Tab-separated table of C-alpha atoms in Angstrom:
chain	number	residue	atom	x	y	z
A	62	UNK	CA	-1.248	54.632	7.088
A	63	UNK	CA	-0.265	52.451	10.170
A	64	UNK	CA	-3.693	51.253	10.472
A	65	UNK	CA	-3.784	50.330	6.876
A	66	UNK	CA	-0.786	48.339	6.953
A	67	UNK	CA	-2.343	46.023	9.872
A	68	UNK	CA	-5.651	45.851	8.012
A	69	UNK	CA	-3.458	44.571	4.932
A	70	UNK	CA	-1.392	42.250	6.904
A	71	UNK	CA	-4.572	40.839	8.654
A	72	UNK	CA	-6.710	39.943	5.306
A	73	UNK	CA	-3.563	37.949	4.538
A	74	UNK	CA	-3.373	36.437	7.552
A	75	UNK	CA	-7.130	35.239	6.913
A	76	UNK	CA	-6.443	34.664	3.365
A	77	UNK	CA	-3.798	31.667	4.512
A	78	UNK	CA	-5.733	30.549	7.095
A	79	UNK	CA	-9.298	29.702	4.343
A	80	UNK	CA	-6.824	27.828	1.975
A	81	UNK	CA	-7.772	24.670	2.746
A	82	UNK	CA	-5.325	21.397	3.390
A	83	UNK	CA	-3.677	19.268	0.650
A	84	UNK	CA	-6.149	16.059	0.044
A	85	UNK	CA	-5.456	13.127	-1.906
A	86	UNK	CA	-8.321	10.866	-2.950
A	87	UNK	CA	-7.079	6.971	-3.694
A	88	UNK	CA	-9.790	4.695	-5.308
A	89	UNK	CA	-9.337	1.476	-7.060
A	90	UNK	CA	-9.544	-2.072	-6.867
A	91	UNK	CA	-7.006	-5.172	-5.866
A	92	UNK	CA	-8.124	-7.120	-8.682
A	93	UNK	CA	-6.131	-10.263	-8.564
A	94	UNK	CA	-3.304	-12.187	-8.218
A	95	UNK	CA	-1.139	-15.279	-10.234
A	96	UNK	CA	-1.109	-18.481	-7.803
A	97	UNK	CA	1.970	-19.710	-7.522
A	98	UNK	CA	2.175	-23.772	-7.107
A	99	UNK	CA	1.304	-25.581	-4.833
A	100	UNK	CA	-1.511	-22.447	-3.845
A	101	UNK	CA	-4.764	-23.062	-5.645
A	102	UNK	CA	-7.009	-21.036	-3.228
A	103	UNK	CA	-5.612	-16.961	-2.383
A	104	UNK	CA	-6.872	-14.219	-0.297
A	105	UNK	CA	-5.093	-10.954	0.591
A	106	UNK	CA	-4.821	-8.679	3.544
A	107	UNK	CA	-3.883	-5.355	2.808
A	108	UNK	CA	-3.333	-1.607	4.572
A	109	UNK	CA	-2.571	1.911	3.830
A	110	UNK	CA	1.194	2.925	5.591
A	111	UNK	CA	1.781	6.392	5.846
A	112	UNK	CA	3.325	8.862	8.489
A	113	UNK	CA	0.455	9.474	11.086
A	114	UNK	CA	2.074	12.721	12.399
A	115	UNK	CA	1.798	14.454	9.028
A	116	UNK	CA	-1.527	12.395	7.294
A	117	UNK	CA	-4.705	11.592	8.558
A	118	UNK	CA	-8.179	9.624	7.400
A	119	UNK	CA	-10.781	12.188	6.388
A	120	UNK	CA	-13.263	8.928	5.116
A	121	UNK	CA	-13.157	5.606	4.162
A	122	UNK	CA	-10.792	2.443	5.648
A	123	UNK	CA	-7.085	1.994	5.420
A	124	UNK	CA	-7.291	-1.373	6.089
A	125	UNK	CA	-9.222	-4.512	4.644
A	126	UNK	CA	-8.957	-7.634	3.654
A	127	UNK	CA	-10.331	-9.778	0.243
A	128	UNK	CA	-12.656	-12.729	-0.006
A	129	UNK	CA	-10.980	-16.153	-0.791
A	130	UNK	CA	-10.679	-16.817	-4.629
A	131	UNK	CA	-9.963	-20.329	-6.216
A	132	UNK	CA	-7.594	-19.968	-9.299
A	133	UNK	CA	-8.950	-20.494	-12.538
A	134	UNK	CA	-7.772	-22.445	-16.044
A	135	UNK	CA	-5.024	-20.088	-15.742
A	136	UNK	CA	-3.937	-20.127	-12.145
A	137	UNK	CA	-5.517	-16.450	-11.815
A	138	UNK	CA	-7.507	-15.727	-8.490
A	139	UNK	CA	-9.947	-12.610	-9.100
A	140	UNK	CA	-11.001	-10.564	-6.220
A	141	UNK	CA	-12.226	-6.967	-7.623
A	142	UNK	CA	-11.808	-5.885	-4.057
A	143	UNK	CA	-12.486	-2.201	-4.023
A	144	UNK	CA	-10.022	0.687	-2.186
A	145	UNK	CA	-11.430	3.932	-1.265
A	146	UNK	CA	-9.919	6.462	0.936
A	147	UNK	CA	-9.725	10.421	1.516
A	148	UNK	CA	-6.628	11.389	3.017
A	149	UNK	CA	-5.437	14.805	4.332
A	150	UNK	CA	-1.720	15.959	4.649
A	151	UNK	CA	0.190	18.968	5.903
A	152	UNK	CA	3.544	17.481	4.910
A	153	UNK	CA	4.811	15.049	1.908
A	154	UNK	CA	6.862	13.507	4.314
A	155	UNK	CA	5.462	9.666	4.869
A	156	UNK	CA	4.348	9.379	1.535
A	157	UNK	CA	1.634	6.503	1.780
A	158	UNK	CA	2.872	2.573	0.559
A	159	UNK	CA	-0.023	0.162	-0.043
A	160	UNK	CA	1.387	-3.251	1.646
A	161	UNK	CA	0.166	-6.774	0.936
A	162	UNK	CA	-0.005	-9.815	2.560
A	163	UNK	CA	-1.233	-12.975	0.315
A	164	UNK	CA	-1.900	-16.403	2.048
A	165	UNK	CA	-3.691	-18.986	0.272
A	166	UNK	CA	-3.875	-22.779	1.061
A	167	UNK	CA	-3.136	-25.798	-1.489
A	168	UNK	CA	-5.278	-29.002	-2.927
A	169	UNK	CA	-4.522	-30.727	0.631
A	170	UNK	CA	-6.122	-28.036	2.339
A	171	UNK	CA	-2.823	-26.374	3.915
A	172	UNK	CA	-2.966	-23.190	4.533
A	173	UNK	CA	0.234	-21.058	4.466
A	174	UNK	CA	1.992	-17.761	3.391
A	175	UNK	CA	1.803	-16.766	-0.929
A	176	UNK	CA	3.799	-13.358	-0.129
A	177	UNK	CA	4.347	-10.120	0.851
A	178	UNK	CA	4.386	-6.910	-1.430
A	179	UNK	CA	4.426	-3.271	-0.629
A	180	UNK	CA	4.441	-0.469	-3.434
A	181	UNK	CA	4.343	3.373	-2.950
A	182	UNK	CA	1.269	4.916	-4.310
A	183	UNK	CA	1.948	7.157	-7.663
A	184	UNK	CA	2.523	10.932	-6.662
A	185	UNK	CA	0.923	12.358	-9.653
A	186	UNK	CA	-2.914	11.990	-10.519
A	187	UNK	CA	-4.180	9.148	-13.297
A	188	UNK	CA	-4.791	5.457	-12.946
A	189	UNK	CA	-2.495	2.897	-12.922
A	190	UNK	CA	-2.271	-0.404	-13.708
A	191	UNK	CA	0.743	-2.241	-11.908
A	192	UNK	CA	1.909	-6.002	-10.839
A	193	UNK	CA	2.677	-6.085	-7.805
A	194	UNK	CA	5.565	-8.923	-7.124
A	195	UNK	CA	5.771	-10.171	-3.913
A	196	UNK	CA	7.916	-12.271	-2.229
A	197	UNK	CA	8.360	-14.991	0.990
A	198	UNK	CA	11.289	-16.112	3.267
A	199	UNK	CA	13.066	-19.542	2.479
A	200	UNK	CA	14.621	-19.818	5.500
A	201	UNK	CA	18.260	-21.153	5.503
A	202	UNK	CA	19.798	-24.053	4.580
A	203	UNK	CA	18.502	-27.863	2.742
A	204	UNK	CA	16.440	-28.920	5.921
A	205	UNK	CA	14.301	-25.532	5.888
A	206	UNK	CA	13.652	-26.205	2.109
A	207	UNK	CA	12.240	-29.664	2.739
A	208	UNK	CA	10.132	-28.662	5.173
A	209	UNK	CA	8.674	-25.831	2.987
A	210	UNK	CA	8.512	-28.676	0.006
A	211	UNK	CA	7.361	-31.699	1.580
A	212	UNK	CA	5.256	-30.128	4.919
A	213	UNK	CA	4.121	-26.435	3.102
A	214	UNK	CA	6.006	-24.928	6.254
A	215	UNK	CA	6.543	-21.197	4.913
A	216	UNK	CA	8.729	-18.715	7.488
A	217	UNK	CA	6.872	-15.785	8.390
A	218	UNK	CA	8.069	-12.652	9.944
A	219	UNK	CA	7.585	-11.712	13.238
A	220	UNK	CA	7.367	-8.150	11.926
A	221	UNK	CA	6.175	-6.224	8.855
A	222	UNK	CA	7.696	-3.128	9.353
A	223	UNK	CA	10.435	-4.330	6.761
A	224	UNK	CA	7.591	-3.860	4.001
A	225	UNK	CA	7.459	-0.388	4.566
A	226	UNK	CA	10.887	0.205	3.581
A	227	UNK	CA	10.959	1.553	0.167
A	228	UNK	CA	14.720	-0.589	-0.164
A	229	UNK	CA	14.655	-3.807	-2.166
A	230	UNK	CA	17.319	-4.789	-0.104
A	231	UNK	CA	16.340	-7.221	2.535
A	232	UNK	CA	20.121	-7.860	4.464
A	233	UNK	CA	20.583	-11.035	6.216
A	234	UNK	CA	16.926	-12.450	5.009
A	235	UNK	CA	17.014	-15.244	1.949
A	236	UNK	CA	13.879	-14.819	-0.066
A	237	UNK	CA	11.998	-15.810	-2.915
A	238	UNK	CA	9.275	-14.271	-5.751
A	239	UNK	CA	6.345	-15.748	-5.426
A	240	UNK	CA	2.629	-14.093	-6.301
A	241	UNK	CA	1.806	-11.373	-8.834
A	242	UNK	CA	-0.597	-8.934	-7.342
A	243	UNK	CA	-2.757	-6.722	-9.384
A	244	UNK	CA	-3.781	-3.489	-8.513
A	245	UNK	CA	-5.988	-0.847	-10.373
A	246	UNK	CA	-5.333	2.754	-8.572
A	247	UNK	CA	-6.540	5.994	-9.052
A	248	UNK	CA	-4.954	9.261	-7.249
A	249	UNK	CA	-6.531	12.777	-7.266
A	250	UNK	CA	-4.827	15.431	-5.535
A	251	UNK	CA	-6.801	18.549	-4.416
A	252	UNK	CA	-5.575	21.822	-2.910
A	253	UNK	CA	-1.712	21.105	-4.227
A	254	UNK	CA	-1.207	24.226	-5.958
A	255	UNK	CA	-2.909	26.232	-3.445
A	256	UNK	CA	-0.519	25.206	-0.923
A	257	UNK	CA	2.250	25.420	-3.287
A	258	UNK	CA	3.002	22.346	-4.028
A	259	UNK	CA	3.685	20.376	-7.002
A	260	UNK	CA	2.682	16.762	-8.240
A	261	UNK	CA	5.694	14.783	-8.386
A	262	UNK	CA	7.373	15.903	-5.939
A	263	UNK	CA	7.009	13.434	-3.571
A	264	UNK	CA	9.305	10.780	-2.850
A	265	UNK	CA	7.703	6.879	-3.648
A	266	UNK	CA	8.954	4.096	-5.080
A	267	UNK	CA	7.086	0.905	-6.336
């Protein structure tokens, strides 16, 4: 009886051990974005953020960056820039956040920051359609203002990690909307209910 007992406890030890990891397949395209005056010409740099201790790369890039695009009739720059990424997890934690960074340059040829934008990926499989509304620093006071006006000087910061906090709170930091990103994702989610776990229950927020 003993000896059945281990051989029971031993097929499910195996039996956990073949169910494979949680995988979430992202696809899509960043297909655009609204140019905001005095911008005429936009391009966008973009990358997957997620927790690197709990998520991992199986295929395809986290990173990338789109071609330049001049704005059209109706101040809309297309890029169809494609996404495509396998990712594994063994923990929800770190949920991933696309982030964006748009720079463009203006009818003078000036280059200089559009925005930033970050948005949580959806936890629950379909495609989605979403605008993506970033936003720039205006530094402080009437001198910074004119600078941006007259010279196209936009602040930058000196660190992104601020994107990746899902808080639309930015203390201490005067900003502004600018450019409209957007994005076409997809999201399938393999192995969930296997490893008990259901769609949704992630924490994200756009």
């Amino acid at each position: 009886m003993a000896e059945l007992r281990r051989g029971g406890s031993l097929a499910r030890r195996r039996l956990r051990k073949e169910i494979p990891r949680p995988q979430v397949y992202v696809f899509g395209e960043i297909e655009g974005a609204v140019a905001s005056w005095p911008l005429v010409r936009l391009y966008c740099s973009w990358r997957l953020v997620f927790d690197e201790n709990t998520w991992w790369v199986i295929q395809g890039e986290s990173t990338g960056e789109t071609f330049t695009s001049s704005a059209s009739s109706q101040g809309v720059c297309v890029w169809n820039h494609p996404i495509s990424l396998h990712l594994a997890l063994k923990a929800l934690q770190g949920w991933p956040r696309l982030e964006l960074v748009v720079r463009g340059s203006d009818s003078h040829g000036r280059h200089q920051l559009a925005g930033y934008g970050s948005w949580a990926l959806p936890c629950t499989p379909g495609t989605t359609e979403v605008l993506c509304r970033c936003w720039r620093p205006t530094g402080n006071g009437v001198f910074a203002r004119l600078r941006s006006f007259l010279l196209g000087v936009i602040p930058e910061l000196q660190q992104t990690c601020i994107l990746s906090d899902g808080s639309s709170s930015r203390p201490g930091l005067r900003t502004e909307d600018s450019v409209d990103v957007l994005l076409r994702i997809s999201i399938i989610l393999q192995n969930f209910k296997q490893n008990g776990i259901e769609a949704g229950t992630a924490e994200g927020s756009g």
